[in-house]
Tab-separated table of C-alpha atoms and ligand atoms in Angstrom:
chain	number	residue	atom	x	y	z
A	233	MET	CA	-24.649	-22.644	-4.701
A	234	LYS	CA	-23.788	-20.008	-2.775
A	235	ALA	CA	-21.626	-16.850	-3.923
A	236	TRP	CA	-20.888	-13.463	-2.877
A	237	THR	CA	-21.837	-10.577	-4.876
A	238	LEU	CA	-20.987	-6.539	-5.284
A	239	ALA	CA	-23.788	-4.492	-4.883
A	240	ALA	CA	-22.434	-1.564	-4.951
A	241	ARG	CA	-19.057	-0.083	-6.013
A	242	PRO	CA	-17.380	0.803	-2.379
A	243	LYS	CA	-16.901	4.643	-1.880
A	244	GLY	CA	-13.237	4.156	0.055
A	245	MET	CA	-13.393	1.676	2.912
A	246	PRO	CA	-15.474	-1.192	1.588
A	247	ARG	CA	-18.586	-1.431	4.689
A	248	THR	CA	-21.081	-5.409	4.235
A	249	GLU	CA	-23.837	-3.726	2.545
A	250	ASP	CA	-21.588	-3.123	-0.794
A	251	PHE	CA	-21.155	-7.521	-0.795
A	252	ALA	CA	-24.737	-9.555	-1.443
A	253	LEU	CA	-24.771	-13.439	-0.620
A	254	ILE	CA	-26.951	-14.584	-3.617
A	255	GLU	CA	-28.241	-18.230	-4.509
A	256	GLN	CA	-27.389	-19.358	-7.951
A	257	ASP	CA	-29.072	-23.069	-9.536
A	258	LEU	CA	-25.576	-24.949	-11.608
A	259	PRO	CA	-26.267	-26.904	-14.921
A	260	GLU	CA	-24.943	-30.531	-15.667
A	261	LEU	CA	-21.870	-30.865	-16.339
A	262	ALA	CA	-20.466	-30.774	-19.419
A	263	GLU	CA	-17.669	-33.343	-21.342
A	264	GLY	CA	-14.746	-31.849	-20.095
A	265	GLN	CA	-15.667	-29.942	-17.045
A	266	VAL	CA	-15.982	-30.721	-13.037
A	267	ARG	CA	-17.288	-29.359	-9.925
A	268	VAL	CA	-15.691	-28.474	-7.446
A	269	ALA	CA	-16.888	-27.553	-3.774
A	270	ASN	CA	-14.846	-25.150	-1.938
A	271	ARG	CA	-12.657	-25.690	1.370
A	272	TRP	CA	-11.096	-22.825	2.158
A	273	LEU	CA	-11.474	-19.718	0.057
A	274	SER	CA	-8.197	-16.668	0.152
A	275	VAL	CA	-9.602	-12.778	0.188
A	276	ASP	CA	-6.997	-11.005	-1.008
A	277	PRO	CA	-5.373	-6.869	-0.792
A	278	TYR	CA	-6.387	-6.727	-4.197
A	279	MET	CA	-9.329	-7.152	-4.466
A	280	ARG	CA	-10.324	-3.837	-3.543
A	281	GLY	CA	-8.489	-2.623	-6.729
A	282	ARG	CA	-11.388	-5.357	-8.379
A	283	MET	CA	-14.159	-3.546	-6.728
A	284	ASN	CA	-13.220	-0.278	-8.824
A	285	ASP	CA	-14.567	0.549	-12.118
A	286	THR	CA	-11.273	1.162	-13.301
A	287	LYS	CA	-9.447	-0.564	-15.850
A	288	SER	CA	-6.187	-2.119	-14.226
A	289	TYR	CA	-4.748	-5.232	-14.615
A	290	VAL	CA	-7.368	-7.508	-13.620
A	291	PRO	CA	-10.850	-6.350	-14.881
A	292	PRO	CA	-13.675	-4.926	-12.210
A	293	PHE	CA	-16.103	-7.360	-10.437
A	294	GLN	CA	-19.120	-7.199	-12.277
A	295	LEU	CA	-22.071	-5.537	-10.037
A	296	GLY	CA	-24.696	-8.491	-8.915
A	297	GLU	CA	-22.237	-11.051	-10.337
A	298	PRO	CA	-20.543	-13.928	-9.030
A	299	MET	CA	-16.779	-12.886	-7.203
A	300	GLN	CA	-13.372	-14.398	-8.399
A	301	GLY	CA	-10.025	-15.050	-6.570
A	302	GLY	CA	-8.574	-17.641	-4.931
A	303	ALA	CA	-9.706	-21.076	-4.072
A	304	ILE	CA	-9.522	-24.537	-3.177
A	305	GLY	CA	-11.793	-27.370	-3.484
A	306	GLU	CA	-12.446	-31.050	-4.071
A	307	VAL	CA	-13.605	-32.698	-7.678
A	308	ILE	CA	-16.788	-34.183	-6.767
A	309	GLU	CA	-18.170	-34.728	-10.394
A	310	SER	CA	-15.862	-34.841	-13.077
A	311	ARG	CA	-16.277	-35.132	-16.644
A	312	ALA	CA	-13.109	-34.245	-17.624
A	313	GLU	CA	-10.564	-36.951	-17.975
A	314	GLY	CA	-7.589	-37.043	-15.827
A	315	ILE	CA	-9.328	-35.608	-12.861
A	316	ALA	CA	-10.665	-38.207	-11.154
A	317	VAL	CA	-13.836	-37.226	-7.620
A	318	GLY	CA	-11.820	-36.612	-4.732
A	319	THR	CA	-8.471	-34.515	-6.259
A	320	MET	CA	-7.695	-31.334	-4.202
A	321	VAL	CA	-7.269	-28.252	-6.957
A	322	SER	CA	-6.989	-24.761	-7.059
A	323	HIS	CA	-8.956	-22.818	-8.953
A	324	MET	CA	-9.866	-18.854	-9.323
A	325	ALA	CA	-13.797	-19.761	-8.213
A	326	GLY	CA	-13.534	-17.654	-4.783
A	327	TRP	CA	-16.483	-15.993	-2.958
A	328	ARG	CA	-18.025	-19.101	-3.143
A	329	ASP	CA	-19.593	-22.640	-2.124
A	330	GLU	CA	-19.332	-24.269	-5.519
A	331	ALA	CA	-18.289	-24.410	-9.640
A	332	VAL	CA	-18.492	-25.559	-12.426
A	333	LEU	CA	-15.274	-25.349	-14.108
A	334	PRO	CA	-14.454	-27.170	-17.842
A	335	ALA	CA	-10.527	-28.984	-16.211
A	336	ALA	CA	-8.264	-26.404	-17.953
A	337	HIS	CA	-9.516	-23.412	-15.064
A	338	VAL	CA	-8.333	-26.148	-12.455
A	339	GLN	CA	-4.730	-26.515	-11.122
A	340	PRO	CA	-4.424	-29.435	-9.322
A	341	LEU	CA	-2.192	-29.011	-5.941
A	342	PRO	CA	1.590	-30.194	-6.546
A	343	ASP	CA	2.783	-32.769	-4.573
A	344	LEU	CA	4.555	-31.017	-1.418
A	345	ALA	CA	3.730	-31.852	2.036
A	346	VAL	CA	2.161	-28.972	3.239
A	347	ASP	CA	-1.995	-29.272	3.892
A	348	PRO	CA	-4.108	-27.281	0.567
A	349	GLN	CA	-4.695	-24.333	2.028
A	350	ALA	CA	-1.018	-23.208	1.592
A	351	PHE	CA	-1.626	-23.453	-1.799
A	352	LEU	CA	-3.276	-20.087	-1.018
A	353	GLY	CA	-0.727	-18.725	0.793
A	354	GLN	CA	3.233	-19.907	0.630
A	355	PHE	CA	2.661	-21.822	-2.096
A	356	GLY	CA	0.722	-19.884	-3.805
A	357	MET	CA	0.030	-16.483	-5.014
A	358	PRO	CA	1.511	-14.952	-2.240
A	359	GLY	CA	4.489	-17.138	-1.938
A	360	MET	CA	5.616	-16.562	-5.745
A	361	THR	CA	4.721	-12.875	-5.024
A	362	ALA	CA	7.637	-12.589	-2.426
A	363	TYR	CA	9.589	-14.972	-4.029
A	364	TYR	CA	10.025	-13.172	-7.867
A	365	GLY	CA	9.892	-9.213	-5.958
A	366	LEU	CA	12.091	-10.457	-3.528
A	367	LEU	CA	15.035	-12.477	-5.774
A	368	GLN	CA	14.489	-12.070	-8.980
A	369	VAL	CA	13.215	-7.444	-9.211
A	370	ALA	CA	14.639	-6.344	-5.607
A	371	ASP	CA	17.477	-8.105	-7.252
A	372	ALA	CA	18.315	-9.285	-3.269
A	373	LYS	CA	21.681	-11.029	-2.879
A	374	PRO	CA	23.400	-12.933	0.533
A	375	GLY	CA	24.300	-10.402	2.181
A	376	ASP	CA	21.987	-7.414	1.443
A	377	THR	CA	20.107	-5.247	4.387
A	378	VAL	CA	15.824	-5.264	3.231
A	379	PHE	CA	13.478	-3.444	5.039
A	380	VAL	CA	10.055	-4.960	4.242
A	381	SER	CA	6.554	-3.304	5.202
A	382	ALA	CA	3.857	-5.481	6.527
A	383	ALA	CA	5.714	-8.752	7.199
A	384	ALA	CA	3.507	-9.962	9.499
A	385	GLY	CA	1.377	-10.937	6.289
A	386	ALA	CA	1.246	-13.417	4.134
A	387	VAL	CA	3.701	-11.694	1.045
A	388	GLY	CA	5.868	-9.862	3.744
A	389	SER	CA	6.068	-12.967	6.652
A	390	THR	CA	7.571	-15.359	3.204
A	391	VAL	CA	9.939	-12.682	2.471
A	392	VAL	CA	11.534	-12.258	5.642
A	393	GLN	CA	11.817	-15.882	5.798
A	394	ILE	CA	12.982	-16.357	1.866
A	395	ALA	CA	15.601	-13.448	2.835
A	396	LYS	CA	17.086	-15.211	5.938
A	397	ALA	CA	17.466	-18.879	3.918
A	398	LYS	CA	18.785	-17.021	1.206
A	399	GLY	CA	21.767	-14.783	3.423
A	400	MET	CA	20.508	-11.321	3.935
A	401	THR	CA	19.732	-9.089	7.296
A	402	VAL	CA	16.557	-8.147	7.143
A	403	ILE	CA	14.355	-5.950	8.833
A	404	GLY	CA	10.063	-6.061	9.030
A	405	SER	CA	8.136	-3.905	9.725
A	406	ALA	CA	4.206	-4.812	11.256
A	407	GLY	CA	1.554	-3.141	13.413
A	408	GLY	CA	1.397	-3.851	17.234
A	409	PRO	CA	4.049	-6.125	19.612
A	410	ASP	CA	2.096	-9.155	18.943
A	411	LYS	CA	3.113	-9.589	15.191
A	412	GLY	CA	6.879	-7.262	15.924
A	413	GLU	CA	7.442	-10.907	18.133
A	414	TRP	CA	6.378	-13.141	15.695
A	415	VAL	CA	7.950	-11.387	12.739
A	416	ARG	CA	11.385	-12.146	14.317
A	417	LYS	CA	10.495	-15.341	15.214
A	418	LEU	CA	10.257	-15.759	11.529
A	419	GLY	CA	14.799	-14.543	11.808
A	420	ALA	CA	14.377	-10.794	11.555
A	421	ASP	CA	17.093	-9.511	12.596
A	422	ALA	CA	14.986	-5.563	13.851
A	423	VAL	CA	11.679	-5.177	14.046
A	424	ILE	CA	9.769	-1.955	13.117
A	425	ASP	CA	5.998	-1.714	15.314
A	426	TYR	CA	4.646	1.487	12.791
A	427	LYS	CA	1.833	1.941	15.233
A	428	ALA	CA	3.762	2.167	18.209
A	429	GLY	CA	4.088	5.856	17.160
A	430	ARG	CA	7.344	6.825	15.885
A	431	SER	CA	7.745	7.968	12.915
A	432	VAL	CA	9.474	4.592	10.998
A	433	ALA	CA	12.248	6.767	8.807
A	434	GLU	CA	13.296	7.213	12.563
A	435	ALA	CA	13.284	3.875	13.520
A	436	LEU	CA	14.520	2.639	10.492
A	437	GLY	CA	17.136	4.587	10.474
A	438	GLU	CA	18.531	3.231	14.101
A	439	ALA	CA	17.863	-0.384	13.143
A	440	ALA	CA	20.238	-0.042	9.948
A	441	PRO	CA	22.103	2.372	10.781
A	442	ASP	CA	24.123	1.881	7.332
A	443	GLY	CA	21.513	1.943	4.991
A	444	ILE	CA	18.771	-0.722	3.432
A	445	ASP	CA	20.474	-2.570	-0.016
A	446	VAL	CA	16.143	-3.637	-0.647
A	447	TYR	CA	13.001	-1.690	-0.252
A	448	PHE	CA	10.183	-4.880	-0.758
A	449	ASP	CA	6.842	-2.097	-0.511
A	450	ASN	CA	4.248	-3.387	0.829
A	451	VAL	CA	2.305	-0.384	1.903
A	452	GLY	CA	4.031	2.824	0.296
A	453	GLY	CA	3.416	5.922	2.253
A	454	ASP	CA	5.817	6.876	4.806
A	455	HIS	CA	7.041	3.115	4.767
A	456	LEU	CA	7.794	4.073	1.676
A	457	ASP	CA	9.892	7.340	2.314
A	458	ALA	CA	11.376	5.798	4.773
A	459	ALA	CA	13.044	2.823	3.076
A	460	LEU	CA	14.089	6.388	0.789
A	461	ALA	CA	16.030	7.819	3.397
A	462	HIS	CA	18.105	5.375	3.891
A	463	ALA	CA	19.222	3.730	1.298
A	464	ARG	CA	21.873	3.247	0.345
A	465	PRO	CA	23.355	3.674	-3.255
A	466	GLN	CA	22.843	1.444	-5.804
A	467	ALA	CA	19.593	0.409	-4.377
A	468	ARG	CA	16.891	-1.666	-5.651
A	469	PHE	CA	12.790	-1.580	-4.468
A	470	ALA	CA	10.691	-3.421	-5.692
A	471	ILE	CA	6.762	-1.952	-5.486
A	472	CYS	CA	4.931	-4.534	-4.591
A	473	GLY	CA	1.783	-2.688	-3.287
A	474	MET	CA	0.419	-0.027	-1.475
A	475	ILE	CA	-2.436	-0.938	0.895
A	476	ASP	CA	-1.929	2.521	2.512
A	477	VAL	CA	-3.654	4.175	-0.245
A	478	TYR	CA	-6.386	0.845	-1.243
A	479	ASN	CA	-9.354	2.743	-0.061
A	480	ASP	CA	-8.607	5.912	-0.257
A	481	ALA	CA	-7.119	8.017	-2.664
A	482	LYS	CA	-4.850	10.166	-0.481
A	483	PRO	CA	-1.844	11.878	-2.438
A	484	THR	CA	1.239	10.793	-0.528
A	485	SER	CA	3.708	13.024	-0.123
A	486	LEU	CA	7.568	11.814	-1.013
A	487	LYS	CA	9.037	14.182	2.004
A	488	TYR	CA	12.676	11.570	0.578
A	489	LEU	CA	12.255	10.982	-3.396
A	490	ALA	CA	14.696	13.850	-4.225
A	491	ARG	CA	17.292	10.278	-2.703
A	492	LEU	CA	16.262	8.413	-5.995
A	493	ILE	CA	18.777	10.283	-7.690
A	494	GLY	CA	21.765	10.785	-5.481
A	495	ASN	CA	21.800	7.491	-5.070
A	496	ARG	CA	20.908	5.524	-7.568
A	497	VAL	CA	18.266	3.717	-6.685
A	498	ARG	CA	16.380	1.919	-9.322
A	499	ILE	CA	12.899	1.384	-7.869
A	500	GLN	CA	10.492	-1.443	-10.049
A	501	GLY	CA	6.772	-1.608	-9.793
A	502	PHE	CA	5.819	-5.569	-10.314
A	503	ILE	CA	2.237	-8.293	-10.623
A	504	VAL	CA	3.200	-11.699	-9.398
A	505	SER	CA	1.097	-13.056	-13.135
A	506	ASP	CA	4.806	-11.705	-14.996
A	507	PHE	CA	6.520	-14.830	-13.541
A	508	LYS	CA	5.527	-18.176	-15.285
A	509	ASP	CA	7.007	-20.877	-14.968
A	510	HIS	CA	6.906	-22.035	-11.128
A	511	ALA	CA	9.228	-24.779	-11.299
A	512	GLY	CA	11.797	-22.549	-9.278
A	513	PHE	CA	9.632	-21.938	-7.452
A	514	TYR	CA	8.688	-25.011	-5.645
A	515	ARG	CA	12.217	-26.198	-6.135
A	516	ASP	CA	13.661	-23.224	-3.764
A	517	MET	CA	11.003	-23.166	-1.251
A	518	GLY	CA	10.016	-27.003	-1.277
A	519	ALA	CA	13.289	-27.078	-0.115
A	520	ILE	CA	13.826	-24.382	2.206
A	521	LEU	CA	10.723	-26.063	3.519
A	522	GLY	CA	12.434	-29.581	3.965
A	523	GLU	CA	15.440	-27.702	6.221
A	524	GLY	CA	12.506	-26.671	8.870
A	525	ARG	CA	13.019	-23.018	7.958
A	526	LEU	CA	9.307	-22.280	6.806
A	527	GLN	CA	6.953	-21.393	9.065
A	528	ARG	CA	3.529	-20.277	8.076
A	529	GLU	CA	0.509	-18.399	9.949
A	530	GLU	CA	-2.676	-18.721	9.157
A	531	THR	CA	-6.163	-15.994	11.023
A	532	VAL	CA	-9.036	-18.396	9.529
A	533	PHE	CA	-12.781	-17.016	9.579
A	534	GLU	CA	-14.806	-19.674	9.011
A	535	GLY	CA	-18.066	-20.122	6.729
A	536	LEU	CA	-18.759	-18.372	4.123
A	537	ASP	CA	-21.131	-16.034	5.371
A	538	LYS	CA	-17.873	-14.053	6.977
A	539	THR	CA	-16.060	-13.951	3.421
A	540	PRO	CA	-16.950	-10.740	3.448
A	541	ALA	CA	-15.131	-9.952	7.471
A	542	ALA	CA	-12.508	-11.815	6.185
A	543	PHE	CA	-11.384	-9.493	3.226
A	544	LEU	CA	-12.459	-6.171	5.435
A	545	ALA	CA	-10.211	-7.404	8.562
A	546	LEU	CA	-7.201	-7.405	5.880
A	547	PHE	CA	-7.262	-3.413	6.258
A	548	SER	CA	-7.398	-2.987	9.759
A	549	GLY	CA	-4.110	-5.719	10.231
A	550	GLY	CA	-6.788	-8.010	11.330
A	551	ASN	CA	-4.088	-11.543	10.078
A	552	THR	CA	-1.377	-12.750	11.267
A	553	GLY	CA	0.118	-14.919	8.064
A	554	LYS	CA	-2.092	-15.208	5.152
A	555	MET	CA	-6.088	-14.402	5.734
A	556	LEU	CA	-8.089	-17.092	4.783
A	557	VAL	CA	-11.752	-18.603	5.151
A	558	LYS	CA	-12.178	-22.129	5.875
A	559	LEU	CA	-15.882	-23.672	4.412
B	784	NDP	P1	-1.502	-9.331	4.338
B	784	NDP	O1	-1.951	-10.821	4.724
B	784	NDP	O2	0.087	-8.136	4.651
B	784	NDP	O3	-2.294	-7.979	5.059
B	784	NDP	C1	-2.655	-6.904	4.526
B	784	NDP	C2	-1.663	-6.631	6.460
B	784	NDP	O4	-1.578	-4.902	5.284
B	784	NDP	C3	-2.306	-6.419	7.218
B	784	NDP	O5	-2.327	-7.672	8.033
B	784	NDP	C4	-2.111	-5.674	7.678
B	784	NDP	O6	-0.776	-5.336	8.960
B	784	NDP	C5	-1.246	-4.379	6.734
B	784	NDP	N1	-1.966	-3.245	6.698
B	784	NDP	C6	-2.808	-2.744	5.759
B	784	NDP	N2	-3.565	-1.267	6.316
B	784	NDP	C7	-1.630	-1.094	6.528
B	784	NDP	C8	-1.215	0.346	6.092
B	784	NDP	N3	-3.088	1.765	5.933
B	784	NDP	N4	-0.991	1.011	6.894
B	784	NDP	C9	0.422	-0.584	7.407
B	784	NDP	N5	-0.063	-1.054	6.703
B	784	NDP	C10	-1.275	-2.093	6.608
B	784	NDP	O7	-1.534	-9.011	3.371
B	784	NDP	P2	-0.972	-10.155	1.626
B	784	NDP	O8	0.598	-10.594	2.033
B	784	NDP	O9	-1.938	-10.688	0.554
B	784	NDP	O10	-0.301	-8.196	0.491
B	784	NDP	C11	0.760	-8.231	0.560
B	784	NDP	C12	1.123	-6.570	-0.213
B	784	NDP	O11	1.125	-7.161	-1.239
B	784	NDP	C13	-0.613	-5.782	-0.519
B	784	NDP	O12	-0.357	-4.204	-0.468
B	784	NDP	C14	-1.507	-6.653	-1.703
B	784	NDP	O13	-1.651	-5.096	-2.286
B	784	NDP	C15	0.361	-6.778	-2.309
B	784	NDP	N6	-0.066	-8.213	-3.254
B	784	NDP	C16	1.141	-7.730	-5.220
B	784	NDP	C17	0.738	-8.961	-4.935
B	784	NDP	C18	1.424	-8.063	-7.157
B	784	NDP	O14	1.486	-9.013	-8.311
B	784	NDP	N7	1.844	-7.354	-7.236
B	784	NDP	C19	0.320	-9.778	-5.579
B	784	NDP	C20	-0.092	-10.007	-4.040
B	784	NDP	C21	-0.047	-9.295	-3.051
B	784	NDP	P3	0.046	-4.934	10.654
B	784	NDP	O15	-1.144	-4.920	11.172
B	784	NDP	O16	1.067	-4.883	10.005
B	784	NDP	O17	-1.018	-3.619	9.413
């Protein structure tokens, strides 16, 4: 099999030389194992954190070892009871074309009428992040005004659609007019193009003259500050990601931080893996899909050799919807 490894720990923005493609022989199957041919690989912003040798909620990638990440593959050989050849499964042995895994490390795809790769996006980790972050962490309710950053991305675009399906007013921010147009098509009531030259705080003030009840943060920095500037009393902030600082430990200065106090804003970070019971997620998302209220966009790079390029493009807005690699 071929797999991507981390050849060097990136400093700042990763470079293609920080990754190396290696070939390894895979073993014969032992009892209880399956051989999976990967069809789709996920690249996600959180992987940048795993490239640093620092303690975090997931361990760092080891230099020279195959990297990990979400993947969808087909079982091509099985010595595991109940997992037949041909079963499509999701698992974490991504960044490679093939894997030998114990049955406990693969999950057959849930029975929902969506493409397999949707289980790396709206019906997978990013979708769960949107769902739990919005409805449980931020406790968003019908009638709330919700602001979400990186609204044309995998998580953000799902936040927009869940919020609209649940009767909220939504303001999404994204880079550039094309993404903005798509976010509007998803149902957003207002869109901010943060690359258009105006400050996010000024644009948000115009889009939400009465302020916001919920901020779903994917970006940090000026977006978080703008949300603080326009937070209504008792606003709730779900801090999902801060992609603005992943490649660069720049200190962020928040001009409006003190608004936390006067407006009694509740601000909480979360990790999607905190949420373990997904029955409600599949039921609710299946219902929104059934109502025809769920649109999906993917940006697809073709071929294992393109995996680092797909990953790097996340940091320059190269994706609309979920960024995927197709094998
Ligand atoms: P996206 O699909 O949203 O891709 C990243 C997008 O972020 C880009 O397309 C780009 O869109 C935007 N972006 C990149 N750099 C910047 C910047 N400096 N300022 C503003 N926007 C930027 O990724 P995901 O949906 O997978 O992830 C979104 C966020 O959620 C990330 O921060 C991620 O780390 C976080 N996350 C957190 C989880 C958790 O458990 N807490 C789980 C999953 C994701 P544009 O063109 O609009 O700039």
